[in-house]
């Protein structure tokens, strides 16, 4: 399923969420607590830099880090966001895989 960037991405089985960007696609897997739309907003600066500066992998790494910080602020102390970039039919696909872990409540 492909959604326009202005439309919130629906969740597909297993938390897979996807949406096209100009010339590349971003896919989220495993995210349940934070939507794909929220994660895109959180990492908007890094994803914009990725597009504007020649698709540097360092920008994707920074985006994943920003997403991890957002998860930690939401109580997911053990959250991890991994990524990989593939080419599918000549089009770059950035895949973020989220491992949220348990939500932590400090009393």
mmCIF file with all atom_site columns, C-alpha atoms in Angstrom:
data_model
loop_
_atom_site.group_PDB
_atom_site.id
_atom_site.type_symbol
_atom_site.label_atom_id
_atom_site.label_alt_id
_atom_site.label_comp_id
_atom_site.label_asym_id
_atom_site.label_entity_id
_atom_site.label_seq_id
_atom_site.pdbx_PDB_ins_code
_atom_site.Cartn_x
_atom_site.Cartn_y
_atom_site.Cartn_z
_atom_site.occupancy
_atom_site.B_iso_or_equiv
_atom_site.pdbx_formal_charge
_atom_site.auth_seq_id
_atom_site.auth_comp_id
_atom_site.auth_asym_id
_atom_site.auth_atom_id
_atom_site.pdbx_PDB_model_num
ATOM 1   C CA . UNK A 1 1   ? 0.000  0.000  0.000  1.00 0.00 ? 1   UNK A CA 1
ATOM 2   C CA . UNK A 1 2   ? 1.344  3.425  -0.897 1.00 0.00 ? 2   UNK A CA 1
ATOM 3   C CA . UNK A 1 3   ? -0.011 6.573  0.717  1.00 0.00 ? 3   UNK A CA 1
ATOM 4   C CA . UNK A 1 4   ? 0.514  10.179 -0.203 1.00 0.00 ? 4   UNK A CA 1
ATOM 5   C CA . UNK A 1 5   ? 2.780  12.115 2.181  1.00 0.00 ? 5   UNK A CA 1
ATOM 6   C CA . UNK A 1 6   ? -0.140 14.339 3.213  1.00 0.00 ? 6   UNK A CA 1
ATOM 7   C CA . UNK A 1 7   ? -2.284 11.355 4.201  1.00 0.00 ? 7   UNK A CA 1
ATOM 8   C CA . UNK A 1 8   ? -1.604 9.592  7.485  1.00 0.00 ? 8   UNK A CA 1
ATOM 9   C CA . UNK A 1 9   ? -0.214 6.162  6.704  1.00 0.00 ? 9   UNK A CA 1
ATOM 10  C CA . UNK A 1 10  ? -2.468 3.328  7.783  1.00 0.00 ? 10  UNK A CA 1
ATOM 11  C CA . UNK A 1 11  ? -0.967 0.494  9.739  1.00 0.00 ? 11  UNK A CA 1
ATOM 12  C CA . UNK A 1 12  ? -0.526 -2.729 7.851  1.00 0.00 ? 12  UNK A CA 1
ATOM 13  C CA . UNK A 1 13  ? -0.096 -6.085 9.544  1.00 0.00 ? 13  UNK A CA 1
ATOM 14  C CA . UNK A 1 14  ? 2.719  -6.114 12.097 1.00 0.00 ? 14  UNK A CA 1
ATOM 15  C CA . UNK A 1 15  ? 3.061  -2.347 12.287 1.00 0.00 ? 15  UNK A CA 1
ATOM 16  C CA . UNK A 1 16  ? 4.311  -1.914 8.707  1.00 0.00 ? 16  UNK A CA 1
ATOM 17  C CA . UNK A 1 17  ? 3.647  1.624  7.545  1.00 0.00 ? 17  UNK A CA 1
ATOM 18  C CA . UNK A 1 18  ? 4.775  3.070  4.286  1.00 0.00 ? 18  UNK A CA 1
ATOM 19  C CA . UNK A 1 19  ? 4.623  6.201  2.208  1.00 0.00 ? 19  UNK A CA 1
ATOM 20  C CA . UNK A 1 20  ? 6.337  7.628  -0.855 1.00 0.00 ? 20  UNK A CA 1
ATOM 21  C CA . UNK A 1 21  ? 8.622  10.628 -0.879 1.00 0.00 ? 21  UNK A CA 1
ATOM 22  C CA . UNK A 1 22  ? 10.051 12.453 -3.852 1.00 0.00 ? 22  UNK A CA 1
ATOM 23  C CA . UNK A 1 23  ? 12.168 9.834  -5.594 1.00 0.00 ? 23  UNK A CA 1
ATOM 24  C CA . UNK A 1 24  ? 12.386 7.449  -2.642 1.00 0.00 ? 24  UNK A CA 1
ATOM 25  C CA . UNK A 1 25  ? 10.153 5.608  -0.214 1.00 0.00 ? 25  UNK A CA 1
ATOM 26  C CA . UNK A 1 26  ? 10.173 5.371  3.569  1.00 0.00 ? 26  UNK A CA 1
ATOM 27  C CA . UNK A 1 27  ? 8.874  2.238  5.296  1.00 0.00 ? 27  UNK A CA 1
ATOM 28  C CA . UNK A 1 28  ? 8.298  1.827  9.039  1.00 0.00 ? 28  UNK A CA 1
ATOM 29  C CA . UNK A 1 29  ? 8.007  -1.585 10.698 1.00 0.00 ? 29  UNK A CA 1
ATOM 30  C CA . UNK A 1 30  ? 7.285  -2.465 14.313 1.00 0.00 ? 30  UNK A CA 1
ATOM 31  C CA . UNK A 1 31  ? 6.076  0.968  15.406 1.00 0.00 ? 31  UNK A CA 1
ATOM 32  C CA . UNK A 1 32  ? 2.889  0.833  17.451 1.00 0.00 ? 32  UNK A CA 1
ATOM 33  C CA . UNK A 1 33  ? 3.179  3.584  20.076 1.00 0.00 ? 33  UNK A CA 1
ATOM 34  C CA . UNK A 1 34  ? 4.199  6.281  17.581 1.00 0.00 ? 34  UNK A CA 1
ATOM 35  C CA . UNK A 1 35  ? 2.606  6.516  14.143 1.00 0.00 ? 35  UNK A CA 1
ATOM 36  C CA . UNK A 1 36  ? 4.524  6.797  10.895 1.00 0.00 ? 36  UNK A CA 1
ATOM 37  C CA . UNK A 1 37  ? 3.249  10.367 10.597 1.00 0.00 ? 37  UNK A CA 1
ATOM 38  C CA . UNK A 1 38  ? 4.620  11.210 14.057 1.00 0.00 ? 38  UNK A CA 1
ATOM 39  C CA . UNK A 1 39  ? 7.971  9.580  13.312 1.00 0.00 ? 39  UNK A CA 1
ATOM 40  C CA . UNK A 1 40  ? 8.256  11.524 10.043 1.00 0.00 ? 40  UNK A CA 1
ATOM 41  C CA . UNK A 1 41  ? 7.568  14.785 11.906 1.00 0.00 ? 41  UNK A CA 1
ATOM 42  C CA . UNK A 1 42  ? 10.105 13.923 14.597 1.00 0.00 ? 42  UNK A CA 1
ATOM 43  C CA . UNK A 1 43  ? 12.816 13.306 11.989 1.00 0.00 ? 43  UNK A CA 1
ATOM 44  C CA . UNK A 1 44  ? 11.650 15.885 9.428  1.00 0.00 ? 44  UNK A CA 1
ATOM 45  C CA . UNK A 1 45  ? 14.908 17.845 9.461  1.00 0.00 ? 45  UNK A CA 1
ATOM 46  C CA . UNK A 1 46  ? 17.062 14.772 8.968  1.00 0.00 ? 46  UNK A CA 1
ATOM 47  C CA . UNK A 1 47  ? 14.810 13.333 6.249  1.00 0.00 ? 47  UNK A CA 1
ATOM 48  C CA . UNK A 1 48  ? 14.834 16.691 4.477  1.00 0.00 ? 48  UNK A CA 1
ATOM 49  C CA . UNK A 1 49  ? 18.650 16.773 4.656  1.00 0.00 ? 49  UNK A CA 1
ATOM 50  C CA . UNK A 1 50  ? 18.710 13.217 3.253  1.00 0.00 ? 50  UNK A CA 1
ATOM 51  C CA . UNK A 1 51  ? 16.749 14.382 0.231  1.00 0.00 ? 51  UNK A CA 1
ATOM 52  C CA . UNK A 1 52  ? 18.566 17.696 -0.248 1.00 0.00 ? 52  UNK A CA 1
ATOM 53  C CA . UNK A 1 53  ? 22.155 16.541 0.253  1.00 0.00 ? 53  UNK A CA 1
ATOM 54  C CA . UNK A 1 54  ? 22.438 13.537 -2.029 1.00 0.00 ? 54  UNK A CA 1
ATOM 55  C CA . UNK A 1 55  ? 20.831 10.852 0.120  1.00 0.00 ? 55  UNK A CA 1
ATOM 56  C CA . UNK A 1 56  ? 23.585 10.570 2.707  1.00 0.00 ? 56  UNK A CA 1
ATOM 57  C CA . UNK A 1 57  ? 23.311 7.541  4.966  1.00 0.00 ? 57  UNK A CA 1
ATOM 58  C CA . UNK A 1 58  ? 24.442 9.720  7.881  1.00 0.00 ? 58  UNK A CA 1
ATOM 59  C CA . UNK A 1 59  ? 21.152 11.659 7.627  1.00 0.00 ? 59  UNK A CA 1
ATOM 60  C CA . UNK A 1 60  ? 19.190 8.412  7.932  1.00 0.00 ? 60  UNK A CA 1
ATOM 61  C CA . UNK A 1 61  ? 21.308 7.444  10.945 1.00 0.00 ? 61  UNK A CA 1
ATOM 62  C CA . UNK A 1 62  ? 20.494 10.815 12.527 1.00 0.00 ? 62  UNK A CA 1
ATOM 63  C CA . UNK A 1 63  ? 16.786 10.313 11.776 1.00 0.00 ? 63  UNK A CA 1
ATOM 64  C CA . UNK A 1 64  ? 16.821 6.913  13.510 1.00 0.00 ? 64  UNK A CA 1
ATOM 65  C CA . UNK A 1 65  ? 18.544 8.465  16.532 1.00 0.00 ? 65  UNK A CA 1
ATOM 66  C CA . UNK A 1 66  ? 15.898 11.224 16.758 1.00 0.00 ? 66  UNK A CA 1
ATOM 67  C CA . UNK A 1 67  ? 13.169 8.573  16.660 1.00 0.00 ? 67  UNK A CA 1
ATOM 68  C CA . UNK A 1 68  ? 14.854 6.642  19.489 1.00 0.00 ? 68  UNK A CA 1
ATOM 69  C CA . UNK A 1 69  ? 14.970 9.805  21.604 1.00 0.00 ? 69  UNK A CA 1
ATOM 70  C CA . UNK A 1 70  ? 11.244 10.388 20.980 1.00 0.00 ? 70  UNK A CA 1
ATOM 71  C CA . UNK A 1 71  ? 10.483 6.832  22.087 1.00 0.00 ? 71  UNK A CA 1
ATOM 72  C CA . UNK A 1 72  ? 12.512 7.301  25.258 1.00 0.00 ? 72  UNK A CA 1
ATOM 73  C CA . UNK A 1 73  ? 10.636 10.520 26.028 1.00 0.00 ? 73  UNK A CA 1
ATOM 74  C CA . UNK A 1 74  ? 7.413  8.513  25.634 1.00 0.00 ? 74  UNK A CA 1
ATOM 75  C CA . UNK A 1 75  ? 8.539  5.989  28.255 1.00 0.00 ? 75  UNK A CA 1
ATOM 76  C CA . UNK A 1 76  ? 10.149 3.353  26.035 1.00 0.00 ? 76  UNK A CA 1
ATOM 77  C CA . UNK A 1 77  ? 13.586 3.293  27.653 1.00 0.00 ? 77  UNK A CA 1
ATOM 78  C CA . UNK A 1 78  ? 14.776 0.270  25.672 1.00 0.00 ? 78  UNK A CA 1
ATOM 79  C CA . UNK A 1 79  ? 13.488 1.328  22.243 1.00 0.00 ? 79  UNK A CA 1
ATOM 80  C CA . UNK A 1 80  ? 15.818 0.882  19.279 1.00 0.00 ? 80  UNK A CA 1
ATOM 81  C CA . UNK A 1 81  ? 15.398 2.035  15.697 1.00 0.00 ? 81  UNK A CA 1
ATOM 82  C CA . UNK A 1 82  ? 17.439 0.270  13.046 1.00 0.00 ? 82  UNK A CA 1
ATOM 83  C CA . UNK A 1 83  ? 17.467 1.143  9.371  1.00 0.00 ? 83  UNK A CA 1
ATOM 84  C CA . UNK A 1 84  ? 18.589 -0.074 6.005  1.00 0.00 ? 84  UNK A CA 1
ATOM 85  C CA . UNK A 1 85  ? 18.447 1.311  2.523  1.00 0.00 ? 85  UNK A CA 1
ATOM 86  C CA . UNK A 1 86  ? 17.630 -0.878 -0.474 1.00 0.00 ? 86  UNK A CA 1
ATOM 87  C CA . UNK A 1 87  ? 17.001 -0.330 -4.159 1.00 0.00 ? 87  UNK A CA 1
ATOM 88  C CA . UNK A 1 88  ? 13.711 -1.722 -5.468 1.00 0.00 ? 88  UNK A CA 1
ATOM 89  C CA . UNK A 1 89  ? 13.134 -1.290 -9.192 1.00 0.00 ? 89  UNK A CA 1
ATOM 90  C CA . UNK A 1 90  ? 15.817 1.403  -9.218 1.00 0.00 ? 90  UNK A CA 1
ATOM 91  C CA . UNK A 1 91  ? 14.099 3.399  -6.483 1.00 0.00 ? 91  UNK A CA 1
ATOM 92  C CA . UNK A 1 92  ? 15.687 3.841  -3.040 1.00 0.00 ? 92  UNK A CA 1
ATOM 93  C CA . UNK A 1 93  ? 13.668 2.434  -0.146 1.00 0.00 ? 93  UNK A CA 1
ATOM 94  C CA . UNK A 1 94  ? 14.593 3.448  3.403  1.00 0.00 ? 94  UNK A CA 1
ATOM 95  C CA . UNK A 1 95  ? 13.314 0.902  5.928  1.00 0.00 ? 95  UNK A CA 1
ATOM 96  C CA . UNK A 1 96  ? 13.157 1.814  9.613  1.00 0.00 ? 96  UNK A CA 1
ATOM 97  C CA . UNK A 1 97  ? 12.604 -1.139 11.950 1.00 0.00 ? 97  UNK A CA 1
ATOM 98  C CA . UNK A 1 98  ? 11.435 -0.186 15.422 1.00 0.00 ? 98  UNK A CA 1
ATOM 99  C CA . UNK A 1 99  ? 11.849 -2.397 18.496 1.00 0.00 ? 99  UNK A CA 1
ATOM 100 C CA . UNK A 1 100 ? 9.818  -0.535 21.102 1.00 0.00 ? 100 UNK A CA 1
ATOM 101 C CA . UNK A 1 101 ? 10.390 -2.839 24.061 1.00 0.00 ? 101 UNK A CA 1
ATOM 102 C CA . UNK A 1 102 ? 8.288  -2.480 27.195 1.00 0.00 ? 102 UNK A CA 1
ATOM 103 C CA . UNK A 1 103 ? 7.049  0.876  28.403 1.00 0.00 ? 103 UNK A CA 1
ATOM 104 C CA . UNK A 1 104 ? 8.830  1.825  31.603 1.00 0.00 ? 104 UNK A CA 1
ATOM 105 C CA . UNK A 1 105 ? 7.086  3.586  34.469 1.00 0.00 ? 105 UNK A CA 1
ATOM 106 C CA . UNK A 1 106 ? 9.222  4.960  37.278 1.00 0.00 ? 106 UNK A CA 1
ATOM 107 C CA . UNK A 1 107 ? 7.509  5.211  40.666 1.00 0.00 ? 107 UNK A CA 1
#
